[in-house]
Short mmCIF file of C-alpha atoms in Angstrom, two decimals:
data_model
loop_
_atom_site.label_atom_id
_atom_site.label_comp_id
_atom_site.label_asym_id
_atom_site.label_seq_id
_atom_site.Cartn_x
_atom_site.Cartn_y
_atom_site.Cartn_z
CA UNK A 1445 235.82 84.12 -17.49
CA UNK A 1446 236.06 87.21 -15.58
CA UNK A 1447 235.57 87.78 -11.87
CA UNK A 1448 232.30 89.24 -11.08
CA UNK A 1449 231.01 89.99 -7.21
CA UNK A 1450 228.28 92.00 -6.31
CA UNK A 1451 227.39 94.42 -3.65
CA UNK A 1452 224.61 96.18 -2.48
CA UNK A 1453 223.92 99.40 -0.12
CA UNK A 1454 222.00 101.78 1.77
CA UNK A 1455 221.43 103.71 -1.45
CA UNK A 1456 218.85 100.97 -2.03
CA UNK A 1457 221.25 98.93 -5.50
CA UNK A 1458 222.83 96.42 -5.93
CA UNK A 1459 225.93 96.52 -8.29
CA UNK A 1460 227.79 93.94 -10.19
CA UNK A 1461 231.28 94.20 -10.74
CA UNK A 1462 233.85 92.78 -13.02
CA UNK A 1463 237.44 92.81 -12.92
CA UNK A 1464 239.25 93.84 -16.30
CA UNK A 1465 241.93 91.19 -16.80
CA UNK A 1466 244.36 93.73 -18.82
CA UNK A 1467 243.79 96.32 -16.48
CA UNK A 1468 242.74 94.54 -13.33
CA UNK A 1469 240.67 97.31 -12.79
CA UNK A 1470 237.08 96.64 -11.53
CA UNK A 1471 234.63 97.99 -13.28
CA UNK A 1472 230.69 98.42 -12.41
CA UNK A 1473 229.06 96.18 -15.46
CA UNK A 1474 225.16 96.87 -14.17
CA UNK A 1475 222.77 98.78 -11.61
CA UNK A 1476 220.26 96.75 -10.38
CA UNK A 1477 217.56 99.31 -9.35
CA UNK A 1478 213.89 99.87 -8.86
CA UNK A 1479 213.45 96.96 -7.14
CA UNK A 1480 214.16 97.72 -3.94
CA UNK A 1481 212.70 100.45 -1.73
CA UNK A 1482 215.03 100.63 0.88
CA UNK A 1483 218.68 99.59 2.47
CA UNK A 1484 219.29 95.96 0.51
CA UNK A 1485 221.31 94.35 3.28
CA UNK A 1486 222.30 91.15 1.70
CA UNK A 1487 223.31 89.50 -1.30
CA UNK A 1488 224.32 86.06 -2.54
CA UNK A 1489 225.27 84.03 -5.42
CA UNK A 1490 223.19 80.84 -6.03
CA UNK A 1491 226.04 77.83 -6.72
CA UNK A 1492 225.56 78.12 -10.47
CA UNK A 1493 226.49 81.59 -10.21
CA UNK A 1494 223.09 81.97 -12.40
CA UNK A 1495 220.96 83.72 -9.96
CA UNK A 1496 221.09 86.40 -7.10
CA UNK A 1497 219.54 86.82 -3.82
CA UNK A 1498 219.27 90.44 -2.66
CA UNK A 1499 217.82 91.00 0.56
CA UNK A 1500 216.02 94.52 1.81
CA UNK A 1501 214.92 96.34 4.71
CA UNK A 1502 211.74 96.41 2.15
CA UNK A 1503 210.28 93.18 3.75
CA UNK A 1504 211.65 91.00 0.73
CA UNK A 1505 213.79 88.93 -1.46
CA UNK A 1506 214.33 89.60 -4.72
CA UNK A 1507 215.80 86.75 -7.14
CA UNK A 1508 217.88 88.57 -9.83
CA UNK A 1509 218.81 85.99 -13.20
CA UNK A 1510 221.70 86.79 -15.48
CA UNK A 1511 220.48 86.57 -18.87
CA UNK A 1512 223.39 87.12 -21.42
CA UNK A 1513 224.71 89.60 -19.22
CA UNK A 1514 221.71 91.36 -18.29
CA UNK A 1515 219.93 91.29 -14.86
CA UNK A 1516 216.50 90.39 -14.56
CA UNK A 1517 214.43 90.04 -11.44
CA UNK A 1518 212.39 87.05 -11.88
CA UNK A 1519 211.01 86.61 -8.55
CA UNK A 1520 209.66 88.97 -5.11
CA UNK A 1521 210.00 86.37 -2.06
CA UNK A 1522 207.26 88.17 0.67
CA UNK A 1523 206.24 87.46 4.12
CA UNK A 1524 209.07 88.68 6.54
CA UNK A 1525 206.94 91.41 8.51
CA UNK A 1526 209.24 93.85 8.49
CA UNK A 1527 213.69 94.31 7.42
CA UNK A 1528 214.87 91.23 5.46
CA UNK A 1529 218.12 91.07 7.06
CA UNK A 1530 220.59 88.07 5.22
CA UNK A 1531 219.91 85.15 2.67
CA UNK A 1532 221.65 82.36 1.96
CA UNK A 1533 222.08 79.23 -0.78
CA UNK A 1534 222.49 75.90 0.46
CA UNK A 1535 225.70 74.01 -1.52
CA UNK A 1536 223.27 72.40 -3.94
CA UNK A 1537 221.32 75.62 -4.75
CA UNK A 1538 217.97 73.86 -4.09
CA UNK A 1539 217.00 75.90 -0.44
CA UNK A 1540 217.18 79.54 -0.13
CA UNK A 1541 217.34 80.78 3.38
CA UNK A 1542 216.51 84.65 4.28
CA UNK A 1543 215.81 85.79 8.32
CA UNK A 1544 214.72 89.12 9.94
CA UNK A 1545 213.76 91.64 12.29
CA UNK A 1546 210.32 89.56 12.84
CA UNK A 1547 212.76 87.24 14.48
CA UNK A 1548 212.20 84.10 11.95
CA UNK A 1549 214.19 82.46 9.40
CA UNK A 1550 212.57 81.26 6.56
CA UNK A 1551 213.79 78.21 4.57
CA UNK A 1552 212.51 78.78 0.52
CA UNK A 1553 212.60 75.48 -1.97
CA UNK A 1554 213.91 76.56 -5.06
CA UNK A 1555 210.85 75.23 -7.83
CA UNK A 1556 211.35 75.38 -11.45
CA UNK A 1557 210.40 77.91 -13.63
CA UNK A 1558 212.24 80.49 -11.19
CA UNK A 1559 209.17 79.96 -8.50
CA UNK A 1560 210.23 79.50 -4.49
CA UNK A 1561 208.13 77.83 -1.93
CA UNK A 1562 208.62 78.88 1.41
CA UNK A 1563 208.36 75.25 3.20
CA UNK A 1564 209.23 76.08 6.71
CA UNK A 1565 209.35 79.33 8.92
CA UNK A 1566 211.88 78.93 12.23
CA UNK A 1567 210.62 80.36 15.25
CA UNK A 1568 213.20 80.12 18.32
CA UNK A 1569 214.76 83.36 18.26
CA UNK A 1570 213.83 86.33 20.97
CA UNK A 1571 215.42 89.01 18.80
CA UNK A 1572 216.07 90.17 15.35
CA UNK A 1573 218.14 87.70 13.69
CA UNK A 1574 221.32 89.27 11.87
CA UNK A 1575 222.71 86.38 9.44
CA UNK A 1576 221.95 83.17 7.98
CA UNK A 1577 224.75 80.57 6.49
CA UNK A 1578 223.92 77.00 5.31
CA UNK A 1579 227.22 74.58 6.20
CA UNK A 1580 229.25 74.38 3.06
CA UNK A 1581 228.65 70.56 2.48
CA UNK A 1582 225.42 69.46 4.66
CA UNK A 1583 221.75 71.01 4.34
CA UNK A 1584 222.40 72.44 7.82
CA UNK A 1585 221.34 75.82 8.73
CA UNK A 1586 222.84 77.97 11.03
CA UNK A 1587 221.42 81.90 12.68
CA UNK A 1588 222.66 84.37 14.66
CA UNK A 1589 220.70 86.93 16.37
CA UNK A 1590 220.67 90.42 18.19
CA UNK A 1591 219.88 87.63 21.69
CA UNK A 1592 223.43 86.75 22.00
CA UNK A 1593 223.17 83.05 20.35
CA UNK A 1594 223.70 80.96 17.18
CA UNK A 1595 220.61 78.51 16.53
CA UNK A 1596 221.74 75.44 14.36
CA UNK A 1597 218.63 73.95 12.21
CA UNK A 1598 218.80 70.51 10.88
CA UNK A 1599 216.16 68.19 9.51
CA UNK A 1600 216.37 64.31 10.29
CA UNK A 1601 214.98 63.81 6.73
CA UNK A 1602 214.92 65.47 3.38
CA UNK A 1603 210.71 65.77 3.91
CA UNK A 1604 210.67 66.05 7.74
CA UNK A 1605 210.06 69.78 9.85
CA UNK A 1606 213.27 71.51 10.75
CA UNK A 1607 214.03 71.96 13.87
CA UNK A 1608 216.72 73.50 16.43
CA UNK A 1609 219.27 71.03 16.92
CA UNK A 1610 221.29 73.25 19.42
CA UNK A 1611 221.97 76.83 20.50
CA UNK A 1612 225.38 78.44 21.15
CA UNK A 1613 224.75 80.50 23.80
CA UNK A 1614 226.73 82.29 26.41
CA UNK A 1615 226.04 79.10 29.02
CA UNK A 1616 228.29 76.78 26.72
CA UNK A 1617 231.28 79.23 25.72
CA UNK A 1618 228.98 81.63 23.61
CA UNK A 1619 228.81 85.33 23.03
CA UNK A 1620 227.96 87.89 25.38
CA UNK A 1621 226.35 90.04 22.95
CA UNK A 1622 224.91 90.71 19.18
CA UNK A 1623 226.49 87.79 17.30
CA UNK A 1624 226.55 89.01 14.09
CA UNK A 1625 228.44 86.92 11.43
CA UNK A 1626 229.63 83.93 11.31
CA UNK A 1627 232.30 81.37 8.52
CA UNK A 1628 233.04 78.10 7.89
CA UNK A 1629 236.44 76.99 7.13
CA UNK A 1630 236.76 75.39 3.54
CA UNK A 1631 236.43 71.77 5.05
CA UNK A 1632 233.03 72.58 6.82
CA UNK A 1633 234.50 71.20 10.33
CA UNK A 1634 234.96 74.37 11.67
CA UNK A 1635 233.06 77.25 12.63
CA UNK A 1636 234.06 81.34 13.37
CA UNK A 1637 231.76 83.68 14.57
CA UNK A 1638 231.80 87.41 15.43
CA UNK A 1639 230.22 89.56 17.98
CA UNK A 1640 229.50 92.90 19.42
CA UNK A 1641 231.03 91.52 22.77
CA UNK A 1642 234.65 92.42 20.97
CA UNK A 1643 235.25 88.34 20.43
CA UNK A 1644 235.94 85.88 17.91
CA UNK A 1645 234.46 82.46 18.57
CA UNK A 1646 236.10 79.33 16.60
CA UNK A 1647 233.90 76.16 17.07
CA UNK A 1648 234.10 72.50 15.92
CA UNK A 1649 232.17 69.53 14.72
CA UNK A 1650 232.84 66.06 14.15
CA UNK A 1651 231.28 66.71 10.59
CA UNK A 1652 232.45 63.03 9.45
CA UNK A 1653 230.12 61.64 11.47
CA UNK A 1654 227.22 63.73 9.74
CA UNK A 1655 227.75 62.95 6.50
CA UNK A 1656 227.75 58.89 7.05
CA UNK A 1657 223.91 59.79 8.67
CA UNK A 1658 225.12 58.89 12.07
CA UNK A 1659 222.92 61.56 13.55
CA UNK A 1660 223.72 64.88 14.58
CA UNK A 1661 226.90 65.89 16.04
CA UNK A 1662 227.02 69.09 18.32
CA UNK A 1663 229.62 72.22 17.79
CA UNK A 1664 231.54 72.58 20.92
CA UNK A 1665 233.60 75.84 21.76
CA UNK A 1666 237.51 75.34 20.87
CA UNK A 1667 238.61 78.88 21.44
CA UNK A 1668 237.67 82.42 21.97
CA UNK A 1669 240.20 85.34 19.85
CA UNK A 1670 239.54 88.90 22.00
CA UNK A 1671 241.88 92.20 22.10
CA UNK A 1672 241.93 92.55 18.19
CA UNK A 1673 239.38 95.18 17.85
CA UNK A 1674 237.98 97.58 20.47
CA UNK A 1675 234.58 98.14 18.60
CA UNK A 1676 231.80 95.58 17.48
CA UNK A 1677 233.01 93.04 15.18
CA UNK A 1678 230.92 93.12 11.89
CA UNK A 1679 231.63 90.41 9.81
CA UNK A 1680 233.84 87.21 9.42
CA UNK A 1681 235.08 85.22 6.45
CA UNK A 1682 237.25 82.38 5.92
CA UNK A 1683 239.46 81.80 3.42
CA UNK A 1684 239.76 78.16 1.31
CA UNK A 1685 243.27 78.28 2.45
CA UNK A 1686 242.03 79.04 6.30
CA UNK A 1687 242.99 82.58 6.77
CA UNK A 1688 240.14 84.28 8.64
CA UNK A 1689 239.46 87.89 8.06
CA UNK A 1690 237.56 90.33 10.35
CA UNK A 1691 235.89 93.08 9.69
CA UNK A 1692 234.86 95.93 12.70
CA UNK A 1693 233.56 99.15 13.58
CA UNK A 1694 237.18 100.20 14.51
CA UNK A 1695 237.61 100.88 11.04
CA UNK A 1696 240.00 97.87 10.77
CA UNK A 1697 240.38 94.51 9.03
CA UNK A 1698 242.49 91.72 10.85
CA UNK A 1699 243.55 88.58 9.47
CA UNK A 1700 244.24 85.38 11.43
CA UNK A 1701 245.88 81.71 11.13
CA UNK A 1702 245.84 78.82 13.08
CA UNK A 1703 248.90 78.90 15.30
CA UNK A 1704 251.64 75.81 14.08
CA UNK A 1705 253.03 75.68 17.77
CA UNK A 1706 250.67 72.99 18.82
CA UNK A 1707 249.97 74.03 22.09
CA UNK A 1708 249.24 71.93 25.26
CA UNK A 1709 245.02 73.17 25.05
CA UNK A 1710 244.22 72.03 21.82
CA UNK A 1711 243.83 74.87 18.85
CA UNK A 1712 245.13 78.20 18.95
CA UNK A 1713 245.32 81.48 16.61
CA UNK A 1714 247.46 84.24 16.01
CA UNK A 1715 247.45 87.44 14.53
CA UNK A 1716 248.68 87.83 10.87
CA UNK A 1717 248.16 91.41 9.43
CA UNK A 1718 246.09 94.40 10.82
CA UNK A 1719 245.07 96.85 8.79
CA UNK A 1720 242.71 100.50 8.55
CA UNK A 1721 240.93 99.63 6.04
CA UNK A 1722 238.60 102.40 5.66
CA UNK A 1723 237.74 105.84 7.19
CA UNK A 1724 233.95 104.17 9.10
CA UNK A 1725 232.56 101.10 9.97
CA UNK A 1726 234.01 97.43 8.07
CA UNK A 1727 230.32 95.98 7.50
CA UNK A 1728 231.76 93.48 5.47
CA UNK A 1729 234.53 91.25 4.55
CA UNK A 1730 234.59 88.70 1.92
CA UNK A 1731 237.22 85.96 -0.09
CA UNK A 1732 237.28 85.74 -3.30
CA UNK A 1733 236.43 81.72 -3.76
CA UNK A 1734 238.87 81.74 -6.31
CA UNK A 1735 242.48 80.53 -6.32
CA UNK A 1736 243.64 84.44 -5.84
CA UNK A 1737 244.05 85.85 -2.62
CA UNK A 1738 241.59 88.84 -2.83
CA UNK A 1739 239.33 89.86 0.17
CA UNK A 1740 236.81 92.57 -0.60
CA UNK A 1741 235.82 94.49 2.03
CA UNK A 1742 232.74 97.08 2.42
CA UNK A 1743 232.31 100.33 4.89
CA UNK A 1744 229.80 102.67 5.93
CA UNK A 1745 231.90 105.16 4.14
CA UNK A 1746 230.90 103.90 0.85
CA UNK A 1747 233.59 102.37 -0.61
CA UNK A 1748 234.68 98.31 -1.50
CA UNK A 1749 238.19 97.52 -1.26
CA UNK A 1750 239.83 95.12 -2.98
CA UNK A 1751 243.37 93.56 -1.15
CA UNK A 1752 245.40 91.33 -2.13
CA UNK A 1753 247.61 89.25 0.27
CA UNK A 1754 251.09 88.50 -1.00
CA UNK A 1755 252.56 85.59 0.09
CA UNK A 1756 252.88 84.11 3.28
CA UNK A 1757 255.89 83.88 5.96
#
């Protein structure tokens, strides 16, 4: 099977991709147009890899299905007030998250027959929120918003109200500013994000404890990476293998790994590779899931990028 990613843009598409094994090429396979109206800011795979989310400035959510090759929207999620800023599919494909300018997050139940229910809308932001990212292994959502802070939403049961469980905020090692993206690491027990206060936040979770239904356990601050980039810090992304890449409006893409020195304060990181990327703005940066190491990356000068890392020291 080939690899396929999508992207979408200011020029109101979204395009799918596919790489051409004998070439290795990438070549765009479809336009998906006419759908939305303005920027689409966000897209996402379902699990399956049998739908797509793509997320507008529009005020919705379109659900894209690949039939035989061929794109079809089969659903128009509505009720954001105004830009539909990120969406996100829980690991088991059955919730849909999207969030907003309106300051909400909505939490969608996929239904069969390609319907979605909106079953809960979040309310505990004070600003436009920028992202949403469901934990890797756990129906656990997480935010981040233009009011410096990451809200984490959790439900005690699978019919009870979701609720915020706790807020990473500036008063417990938080940002200082827009936080706008955020990773997990491959094992779901730890936790980057990114913000305009020039800072990369890494954050961990006894996640063991979770999963046996032992209650909630909170994220506490392990370490704070500044001095990479000298401009807001767009997006994050963390590689199965735990590289994290970084993505900025210095133009640049960084790469990290944990430090193996073991030092005396617990965990550390250091600086693998820095790179221009591109001639504007790195909005986004993204691993291929894959056993390749290919990171995609996406700038406000119109291009993707494909990289691929060679091997490591």
């Amino acid at each position: 099977v080939p690899k396929v990613f999508a992207s979408c843009s200011g020029d109101k598409t979204v395009r799918i991709w596919e790489e051409s094994p004998s070439t290795r090429s990438w070549d765009c396979k479809a336009v998906l147009e006419e759908t939305h109206t303005r920027t689409v800011r966000s897209c996402a795979w379902s699990p399956s890899g049998r739908l797509l989310a793509t997320a507008s400035f529009d005020a919705t959510t379109a659900i894209w299905e690949n039939v035989g090759g061929d794109f079809e929207c089969v659903s128009t999620l509505e009720g954001h007030e105004n830009e539909v800023k990120s969406v996100s599919w829980n690991a088991s494909g059955s919730l849909l998250a999207t969030c907003g300018r309106d300051k909400t997050v909505w939490i969608w139940e996929v239904m069969p027959g390609n319907e979605f229910e909106c079953i809960q809308v979040l309310q505990g932001h004070t600003q436009d929120v920028k992202m949403v990212e469901w934990h890797p292994t756990m129906d656990i959502l997480f935010s981040c918003s233009y009011d410096n802070t990451v809200k984490v939403w959790w439900s005690d049961d699978a019919d009870g109200d979701w609720s915020c469980v706790q807020t990473l905020g500036e008063s417990s090692n938080g940002h200082s500013s827009t936080v706008w993206s955020l990773a997990f690491n491959a094992k779901g027990d730890k936790l980057v994000t990114c913000s305009d206060d020039l800072t990369m936040k890494i954050w961990e979770a006894d996640i063991i404890r979770m999963q046996s239904g032992d209650g909630y356990a909170p994220w506490n601050h392990l370490c704070t990476l500044s001095g990479y980039h000298d401009r807001t810090i767009f997006s994050v992304h963390w590689s199965r293998e735990g590289i994290i890449a970084s993505g900025a409006a210095d133009d640049a893409v960084r790469l990290f790994v944990e430090s193996k020195d073991g030092s005396m304060n617990g965990s550390s990181y250091q600086l693998l590779l820095k790179k221009k990327a591109h001639d504007m703005d790195v909005n986004s940066v993204q691993w291929c899931p894959g056993e390749k190491r290919l990171l995609a990356s996406a700038s406000d000068d119109g291009t993707i990028k494909i990289w691929e890392l060679g091997t490591l020291p």
